[in-house]
């Protein structure tokens, strides 16, 4: 494939002669500007809208469309050209095409398929010129490469999740929290009459392409069984030994599978709260799915549990806002604890309002942590406002 052919491929993905299609504006926090010395890396679960966000960056950063090069490396026309030499040729050809432009922005989607892309990008960033780079791709593949080591100090990572409730309401203006928990936040299923079919396919694709390939599992059966077990028990303490015994694999294998699932943004762990790391490691963890609808279509019995769905959604929103989210159990359980230094914030989740067990658990928590702040109660009706009030930037 010669340089002209490469530019022709890029032209079909770029917006040189047309604006990007309409889409729901994502509320993800981005750096104030793009830089020729650091790449912007977009990570997140498969099908959460990373490619759409790339297109939105044209308007967000007030870029000229003709000075932006987009290319998706899952394009079959590039199948025989997935090397760093292609990146160099494509970038050079675009620069010649836009010789008069002071700044060019290169968007590289599904970059994980290109051999040697990390070192090529590092070399470009080490000798800054008029190019700025934004990359995205399958999260598991990005992490399995040399991103963290080769690009140390040369990239800013932005995590993208499925729709938040306000984004969901942009698509469904009259949508309720209950509907949001049922439909979830994946963009395409929210616009489709075949939503559950799409979600089931997402679940399979993430397991097969982002998890199984990473851990080298011979069969997907045990992997799928483990993830379904974790989804089924979302919000409950889970022992790796118990999961191993139920699935017939080694404890070390269970641990590796769950770590790969977390790197693929399929699920997340929630450790027990203590200021001591040693004490945390001695307790079982809880796990939560990235999306309530994905959990609903993947499990067999409790997927439609409104209380559990609200708890799962609350965890994800807290996870977006804070680096560390924990749970705590004494005589009772505090659903979540936000670590903000010396004054932890306890969070209880309940559909209609706190019950006696919630209050007893909080009393027990305050005995253990008397300097903790006032508890936050998340209900179905107050879900949007409460989470907004917990934004650490407010």
Short mmCIF file of C-alpha atoms in Angstrom, two decimals:
data_model
loop_
_atom_site.label_atom_id
_atom_site.label_comp_id
_atom_site.label_asym_id
_atom_site.label_seq_id
_atom_site.Cartn_x
_atom_site.Cartn_y
_atom_site.Cartn_z
CA UNK A 1 0.00 0.00 0.00
CA UNK A 2 1.55 3.31 -1.09
CA UNK A 3 1.23 6.68 0.64
CA UNK A 4 -1.69 7.81 -1.51
CA UNK A 5 -3.61 4.66 -0.60
CA UNK A 6 -2.96 5.30 3.10
CA UNK A 7 -4.28 8.84 2.78
CA UNK A 8 -7.36 7.53 0.95
CA UNK A 9 -8.07 5.16 3.86
CA UNK A 10 -7.64 7.98 6.36
CA UNK A 11 -9.94 10.21 4.28
CA UNK A 12 -12.84 7.80 4.83
CA UNK A 13 -12.38 8.08 8.61
CA UNK A 14 -11.57 11.78 8.77
CA UNK A 15 -13.95 14.74 8.56
CA UNK A 16 -12.20 16.87 5.99
CA UNK A 17 -15.31 17.49 3.88
CA UNK A 18 -18.09 16.83 6.39
CA UNK A 19 -18.75 17.43 10.09
CA UNK A 20 -18.82 14.52 12.56
CA UNK A 21 -22.29 12.98 12.94
CA UNK A 22 -24.45 14.23 15.83
CA UNK A 23 -23.77 12.50 19.14
CA UNK A 24 -24.40 12.84 22.87
CA UNK A 25 -21.78 15.13 24.36
CA UNK A 26 -19.68 13.17 26.85
CA UNK A 27 -19.02 14.79 30.21
CA UNK A 28 -15.59 13.22 30.65
CA UNK A 29 -12.94 15.53 32.07
CA UNK A 30 -10.23 16.35 29.55
CA UNK A 31 -6.98 18.31 29.72
CA UNK A 32 -7.40 21.97 28.84
CA UNK A 33 -5.39 21.65 25.67
CA UNK A 34 -3.52 19.15 23.52
CA UNK A 35 0.27 19.16 23.52
CA UNK A 36 2.98 18.15 21.07
CA UNK A 37 4.96 16.66 23.97
CA UNK A 38 2.28 14.43 25.54
CA UNK A 39 -0.21 12.11 23.89
CA UNK A 40 -3.81 11.93 25.03
CA UNK A 41 -4.79 8.29 25.61
CA UNK A 42 -8.49 7.37 25.81
CA UNK A 43 -9.17 4.13 27.69
CA UNK A 44 -12.37 2.37 28.65
CA UNK A 45 -14.55 -0.68 28.19
CA UNK A 46 -15.25 -1.84 24.65
CA UNK A 47 -18.18 -0.06 22.92
CA UNK A 48 -18.52 2.71 25.51
CA UNK A 49 -18.05 5.44 22.89
CA UNK A 50 -14.30 6.04 22.62
CA UNK A 51 -14.36 6.55 18.84
CA UNK A 52 -17.27 8.97 19.17
CA UNK A 53 -15.39 10.92 21.82
CA UNK A 54 -12.42 11.25 19.46
CA UNK A 55 -14.69 12.94 16.91
CA UNK A 56 -16.13 15.22 19.59
CA UNK A 57 -12.64 16.49 20.40
CA UNK A 58 -12.68 18.51 17.18
CA UNK A 59 -15.29 20.83 18.66
CA UNK A 60 -14.08 20.51 22.26
CA UNK A 61 -10.62 21.80 21.30
CA UNK A 62 -11.84 24.06 18.47
CA UNK A 63 -9.77 22.25 15.88
CA UNK A 64 -9.96 22.72 12.12
CA UNK A 65 -11.43 19.56 10.60
CA UNK A 66 -9.04 19.55 7.64
CA UNK A 67 -6.09 19.66 10.02
CA UNK A 68 -7.24 16.51 11.85
CA UNK A 69 -6.29 13.03 10.63
CA UNK A 70 -8.42 10.11 11.81
CA UNK A 71 -7.66 6.46 11.14
CA UNK A 72 -9.13 3.30 12.62
CA UNK A 73 -6.70 0.40 12.50
CA UNK A 74 -9.46 -2.19 12.45
CA UNK A 75 -10.10 -1.12 8.86
CA UNK A 76 -9.55 -4.32 6.81
CA UNK A 77 -7.72 -2.36 4.12
CA UNK A 78 -4.88 -1.86 6.61
CA UNK A 79 -4.60 -5.53 7.56
CA UNK A 80 -1.27 -5.94 5.77
CA UNK A 81 0.17 -2.63 6.92
CA UNK A 82 -0.04 -2.76 10.71
CA UNK A 83 3.46 -1.60 11.57
CA UNK A 84 5.06 1.54 12.92
CA UNK A 85 6.40 2.26 9.42
CA UNK A 86 2.77 2.80 8.36
CA UNK A 87 2.33 5.34 11.15
CA UNK A 88 5.41 7.21 9.99
CA UNK A 89 4.38 7.19 6.33
CA UNK A 90 0.81 8.21 7.10
CA UNK A 91 1.89 11.06 9.35
CA UNK A 92 4.43 12.30 6.83
CA UNK A 93 1.95 12.11 3.94
CA UNK A 94 -0.65 14.04 5.93
CA UNK A 95 1.92 16.67 6.78
CA UNK A 96 2.75 17.12 3.10
CA UNK A 97 -0.95 17.33 2.26
CA UNK A 98 -1.43 20.09 4.86
CA UNK A 99 1.92 21.80 4.42
CA UNK A 100 0.51 25.22 5.29
CA UNK A 101 -1.01 24.21 8.65
CA UNK A 102 0.78 25.29 11.82
CA UNK A 103 -0.65 22.44 13.91
CA UNK A 104 -1.91 18.99 12.91
CA UNK A 105 -3.81 16.61 15.17
CA UNK A 106 -3.56 12.87 14.55
CA UNK A 107 -6.24 10.57 15.99
CA UNK A 108 -5.20 6.90 16.05
CA UNK A 109 -8.11 4.61 16.94
CA UNK A 110 -7.69 0.91 17.81
CA UNK A 111 -3.97 1.58 17.92
CA UNK A 112 -3.23 -1.71 19.70
CA UNK A 113 -3.15 -3.57 16.37
CA UNK A 114 -0.06 -1.67 15.19
CA UNK A 115 3.24 -3.34 16.06
CA UNK A 116 5.71 -1.01 17.74
CA UNK A 117 3.34 1.93 18.04
CA UNK A 118 4.43 2.82 21.58
CA UNK A 119 8.10 3.34 20.72
CA UNK A 120 7.23 5.14 17.49
CA UNK A 121 4.95 7.54 19.38
CA UNK A 122 7.58 8.10 22.06
CA UNK A 123 10.12 9.03 19.39
CA UNK A 124 7.69 11.55 17.90
CA UNK A 125 6.92 13.11 21.27
CA UNK A 126 10.62 13.34 22.15
CA UNK A 127 11.16 15.54 19.10
CA UNK A 128 8.06 17.75 19.20
CA UNK A 129 6.97 19.56 16.08
CA UNK A 130 3.57 20.58 14.75
CA UNK A 131 1.91 17.19 15.41
CA UNK A 132 -0.31 16.35 18.38
CA UNK A 133 -1.49 12.80 19.01
CA UNK A 134 -4.64 11.27 20.48
CA UNK A 135 -4.85 7.47 20.70
CA UNK A 136 -7.48 5.03 21.83
CA UNK A 137 -8.04 1.31 21.71
CA UNK A 138 -8.91 -1.86 23.51
CA UNK A 139 -7.95 -1.16 27.08
CA UNK A 140 -6.61 -4.64 27.82
CA UNK A 141 -4.28 -4.49 24.83
CA UNK A 142 -3.07 -0.99 25.68
CA UNK A 143 -2.14 -2.09 29.18
CA UNK A 144 -0.51 -5.32 28.02
CA UNK A 145 1.89 -3.39 25.80
CA UNK A 146 4.59 -0.92 26.73
CA UNK A 147 2.32 2.08 27.29
CA UNK A 148 3.15 2.54 30.96
CA UNK A 149 6.91 2.10 30.57
CA UNK A 150 7.78 3.47 27.12
CA UNK A 151 5.44 6.47 27.39
CA UNK A 152 6.14 7.36 31.01
CA UNK A 153 5.80 11.11 31.33
CA UNK A 154 4.64 11.38 27.75
CA UNK A 155 0.93 10.60 28.01
CA UNK A 156 -2.22 11.69 29.81
CA UNK A 157 -4.83 8.98 30.30
CA UNK A 158 -8.55 9.73 30.27
CA UNK A 159 -10.97 6.98 31.27
CA UNK A 160 -14.31 6.78 29.50
CA UNK A 161 -17.26 4.85 30.93
CA UNK A 162 -20.75 4.16 29.60
CA UNK A 163 -23.27 7.02 29.86
CA UNK A 164 -23.85 8.72 33.18
CA UNK A 165 -27.47 9.48 34.06
CA UNK A 166 -27.42 13.05 32.64
CA UNK A 167 -26.00 11.70 29.37
CA UNK A 168 -28.71 9.02 29.35
CA UNK A 169 -31.30 11.77 29.81
CA UNK A 170 -29.86 13.58 26.78
CA UNK A 171 -30.96 10.58 24.74
CA UNK A 172 -34.12 9.85 26.75
CA UNK A 173 -35.35 13.21 28.12
CA UNK A 174 -38.13 11.61 30.19
CA UNK A 175 -36.02 8.68 31.36
CA UNK A 176 -36.14 7.79 35.06
CA UNK A 177 -33.37 6.42 37.24
CA UNK A 178 -35.13 3.05 37.20
CA UNK A 179 -35.09 3.06 33.39
CA UNK A 180 -31.45 4.07 33.40
CA UNK A 181 -30.55 1.17 35.68
CA UNK A 182 -32.45 -1.21 33.40
CA UNK A 183 -31.13 0.09 30.07
CA UNK A 184 -27.61 0.86 31.25
CA UNK A 185 -25.24 3.35 29.70
CA UNK A 186 -23.83 1.77 26.55
CA UNK A 187 -24.62 4.26 23.75
CA UNK A 188 -25.65 2.00 20.85
CA UNK A 189 -28.02 -0.29 22.81
CA UNK A 190 -29.74 2.83 24.13
CA UNK A 191 -30.65 3.73 20.56
CA UNK A 192 -31.56 0.20 19.45
CA UNK A 193 -34.67 -1.99 19.51
CA UNK A 194 -32.32 -4.97 19.98
CA UNK A 195 -30.59 -3.63 23.06
CA UNK A 196 -30.32 -6.89 25.01
CA UNK A 197 -28.98 -8.78 21.98
CA UNK A 198 -26.29 -6.15 21.57
CA UNK A 199 -25.43 -6.20 25.27
CA UNK A 200 -25.09 -9.99 25.28
CA UNK A 201 -22.76 -9.74 22.31
CA UNK A 202 -20.74 -7.04 24.10
CA UNK A 203 -20.37 -9.35 27.10
CA UNK A 204 -19.10 -12.17 24.87
CA UNK A 205 -16.78 -9.89 22.89
CA UNK A 206 -15.18 -8.40 26.00
CA UNK A 207 -14.61 -11.84 27.49
CA UNK A 208 -13.21 -13.29 24.27
CA UNK A 209 -11.24 -10.40 22.79
CA UNK A 210 -10.18 -8.36 25.82
CA UNK A 211 -9.90 -10.93 28.60
CA UNK A 212 -9.40 -14.43 27.25
CA UNK A 213 -6.72 -13.36 24.76
CA UNK A 214 -4.89 -11.50 27.51
CA UNK A 215 -4.73 -14.41 29.97
CA UNK A 216 -4.33 -17.07 27.31
CA UNK A 217 -7.25 -19.15 28.58
CA UNK A 218 -7.71 -22.38 26.64
CA UNK A 219 -11.46 -22.33 27.11
CA UNK A 220 -13.87 -19.49 27.69
CA UNK A 221 -16.25 -21.65 29.73
CA UNK A 222 -14.51 -21.30 33.09
CA UNK A 223 -13.82 -17.61 32.46
CA UNK A 224 -17.44 -16.91 31.65
CA UNK A 225 -18.62 -18.91 34.67
CA UNK A 226 -16.35 -16.92 36.98
CA UNK A 227 -17.47 -13.55 35.63
CA UNK A 228 -21.13 -14.52 35.81
CA UNK A 229 -20.63 -15.67 39.39
CA UNK A 230 -19.03 -12.33 40.28
CA UNK A 231 -21.78 -10.40 38.49
CA UNK A 232 -24.42 -12.47 40.28
CA UNK A 233 -22.82 -11.70 43.65
CA UNK A 234 -22.13 -8.02 42.94
CA UNK A 235 -21.91 -6.12 46.20
CA UNK A 236 -21.20 -9.19 48.32
CA UNK A 237 -17.85 -10.18 49.78
CA UNK A 238 -16.28 -12.88 47.64
CA UNK A 239 -13.56 -15.36 48.48
CA UNK A 240 -11.24 -16.32 45.64
CA UNK A 241 -11.08 -19.83 47.11
CA UNK A 242 -14.85 -20.11 46.96
CA UNK A 243 -14.92 -18.98 43.34
CA UNK A 244 -12.10 -21.40 42.49
CA UNK A 245 -13.90 -24.32 44.12
CA UNK A 246 -17.16 -23.52 42.30
CA UNK A 247 -15.50 -23.11 38.89
CA UNK A 248 -12.98 -25.93 39.18
CA UNK A 249 -9.86 -23.85 38.54
CA UNK A 250 -6.91 -22.81 40.70
CA UNK A 251 -7.08 -19.79 43.01
CA UNK A 252 -4.21 -18.20 41.09
CA UNK A 253 -6.18 -18.60 37.86
CA UNK A 254 -9.24 -16.92 39.37
CA UNK A 255 -7.06 -14.04 40.53
CA UNK A 256 -5.51 -13.66 37.06
CA UNK A 257 -8.91 -13.76 35.36
CA UNK A 258 -10.39 -11.10 37.61
CA UNK A 259 -7.33 -8.88 37.21
CA UNK A 260 -7.67 -9.13 33.43
CA UNK A 261 -11.40 -8.33 33.69
CA UNK A 262 -10.58 -5.23 35.67
CA UNK A 263 -7.97 -4.12 33.14
CA UNK A 264 -10.60 -4.57 30.44
CA UNK A 265 -12.97 -2.34 32.48
CA UNK A 266 -15.51 -5.17 32.70
CA UNK A 267 -15.63 -5.15 36.50
CA UNK A 268 -13.91 -3.51 39.46
CA UNK A 269 -12.89 -4.57 42.92
CA UNK A 270 -13.95 -2.81 46.09
CA UNK A 271 -11.61 -3.55 49.03
CA UNK A 272 -12.43 -3.45 52.72
CA UNK A 273 -11.74 -0.07 54.30
CA UNK A 274 -8.86 0.41 56.70
CA UNK A 275 -6.05 2.90 56.86
CA UNK A 276 -3.61 -0.02 56.99
CA UNK A 277 -2.88 -1.71 53.67
CA UNK A 278 -2.01 -4.89 55.53
CA UNK A 279 -5.45 -5.02 57.15
CA UNK A 280 -7.15 -4.37 53.81
CA UNK A 281 -5.34 -7.29 52.17
CA UNK A 282 -6.55 -9.68 54.86
CA UNK A 283 -10.22 -9.21 53.99
CA UNK A 284 -12.25 -10.37 51.02
CA UNK A 285 -13.17 -7.91 48.29
CA UNK A 286 -16.47 -7.01 46.70
CA UNK A 287 -16.80 -6.67 42.93
CA UNK A 288 -19.02 -4.50 40.74
CA UNK A 289 -19.78 -4.55 36.99
CA UNK A 290 -19.06 -1.60 34.73
CA UNK A 291 -22.72 -1.34 33.68
CA UNK A 292 -26.02 -2.40 35.25
CA UNK A 293 -27.61 -3.56 31.99
CA UNK A 294 -24.55 -5.63 31.11
CA UNK A 295 -24.94 -7.36 34.45
CA UNK A 296 -28.67 -7.81 33.92
CA UNK A 297 -28.25 -9.69 30.63
CA UNK A 298 -25.33 -11.76 31.90
CA UNK A 299 -26.78 -13.21 35.12
CA UNK A 300 -29.61 -15.66 35.61
CA UNK A 301 -31.50 -14.67 38.75
CA UNK A 302 -30.87 -11.29 40.35
CA UNK A 303 -30.14 -9.05 37.40
CA UNK A 304 -33.42 -7.14 37.80
CA UNK A 305 -32.91 -6.38 41.51
CA UNK A 306 -33.45 -2.59 41.73
CA UNK A 307 -31.56 -2.24 44.99
CA UNK A 308 -28.55 -4.14 43.70
CA UNK A 309 -28.60 -2.21 40.43
CA UNK A 310 -28.65 1.10 42.32
CA UNK A 311 -25.71 -0.04 44.42
CA UNK A 312 -23.75 -1.06 41.31
CA UNK A 313 -24.44 2.26 39.59
CA UNK A 314 -23.46 4.20 42.70
CA UNK A 315 -20.15 2.39 42.92
CA UNK A 316 -19.28 3.22 39.31
CA UNK A 317 -20.11 6.89 39.80
CA UNK A 318 -17.96 7.01 42.93
CA UNK A 319 -15.18 5.17 41.11
CA UNK A 320 -15.17 7.87 38.43
CA UNK A 321 -14.86 10.63 40.97
CA UNK A 322 -12.43 9.13 43.47
CA UNK A 323 -9.36 6.99 43.07
CA UNK A 324 -10.22 4.69 45.95
CA UNK A 325 -13.65 3.38 46.93
CA UNK A 326 -14.03 0.85 49.76
CA UNK A 327 -16.66 -0.94 51.79
CA UNK A 328 -16.67 -1.56 55.53
CA UNK A 329 -18.18 -4.24 57.69
CA UNK A 330 -18.43 -4.38 61.45
CA UNK A 331 -21.60 -5.53 63.13
CA UNK A 332 -23.30 -4.24 59.98
CA UNK A 333 -22.14 -3.11 56.55
CA UNK A 334 -21.45 0.35 55.17
CA UNK A 335 -21.87 0.00 51.41
CA UNK A 336 -19.06 2.37 50.47
CA UNK A 337 -16.38 4.46 52.10
CA UNK A 338 -14.66 7.24 50.20
CA UNK A 339 -11.09 7.79 51.30
CA UNK A 340 -10.35 11.51 51.38
CA UNK A 341 -7.45 11.57 53.80
CA UNK A 342 -8.10 11.39 57.52
CA UNK A 343 -11.86 11.96 57.25
CA UNK A 344 -13.53 9.07 55.42
CA UNK A 345 -17.04 9.53 54.02
CA UNK A 346 -19.48 6.63 54.59
CA UNK A 347 -22.09 6.05 51.87
CA UNK A 348 -25.21 3.92 52.26
CA UNK A 349 -27.37 2.91 49.29
CA UNK A 350 -31.07 2.15 49.65
CA UNK A 351 -33.94 2.33 47.17
CA UNK A 352 -36.41 4.30 49.30
CA UNK A 353 -34.57 5.41 52.44
CA UNK A 354 -32.36 4.19 55.28
CA UNK A 355 -33.60 1.27 57.35
CA UNK A 356 -32.62 0.37 60.87
CA UNK A 357 -29.80 -1.88 59.67
CA UNK A 358 -28.25 0.98 57.70
CA UNK A 359 -28.28 3.23 60.74
CA UNK A 360 -26.85 0.54 63.05
CA UNK A 361 -24.01 -0.06 60.62
CA UNK A 362 -23.27 3.68 60.55
CA UNK A 363 -23.23 3.85 64.35
CA UNK A 364 -20.75 1.01 64.40
CA UNK A 365 -18.64 2.74 61.75
CA UNK A 366 -18.50 5.98 63.71
CA UNK A 367 -17.31 4.10 66.78
CA UNK A 368 -14.40 2.79 64.73
CA UNK A 369 -13.80 6.09 62.89
CA UNK A 370 -15.07 8.94 65.09
CA UNK A 371 -13.62 11.61 62.79
CA UNK A 372 -15.54 10.43 59.73
CA UNK A 373 -17.79 12.94 58.00
CA UNK A 374 -21.57 12.86 57.93
CA UNK A 375 -22.95 9.88 56.04
CA UNK A 376 -24.28 10.18 52.50
CA UNK A 377 -27.53 8.31 51.79
CA UNK A 378 -28.13 7.46 48.12
CA UNK A 379 -31.74 6.66 47.21
CA UNK A 380 -33.42 6.08 43.87
CA UNK A 381 -34.98 9.54 43.93
CA UNK A 382 -31.86 11.38 45.03
CA UNK A 383 -29.32 9.42 42.98
CA UNK A 384 -28.46 12.20 40.49
CA UNK A 385 -28.27 15.07 42.98
CA UNK A 386 -26.37 13.14 45.65
CA UNK A 387 -23.67 11.99 43.27
CA UNK A 388 -23.28 15.49 41.89
CA UNK A 389 -22.73 16.77 45.42
CA UNK A 390 -19.91 14.25 45.90
CA UNK A 391 -17.86 15.56 42.99
CA UNK A 392 -14.40 16.20 44.48
CA UNK A 393 -13.95 19.26 42.27
CA UNK A 394 -16.97 21.02 43.74
#
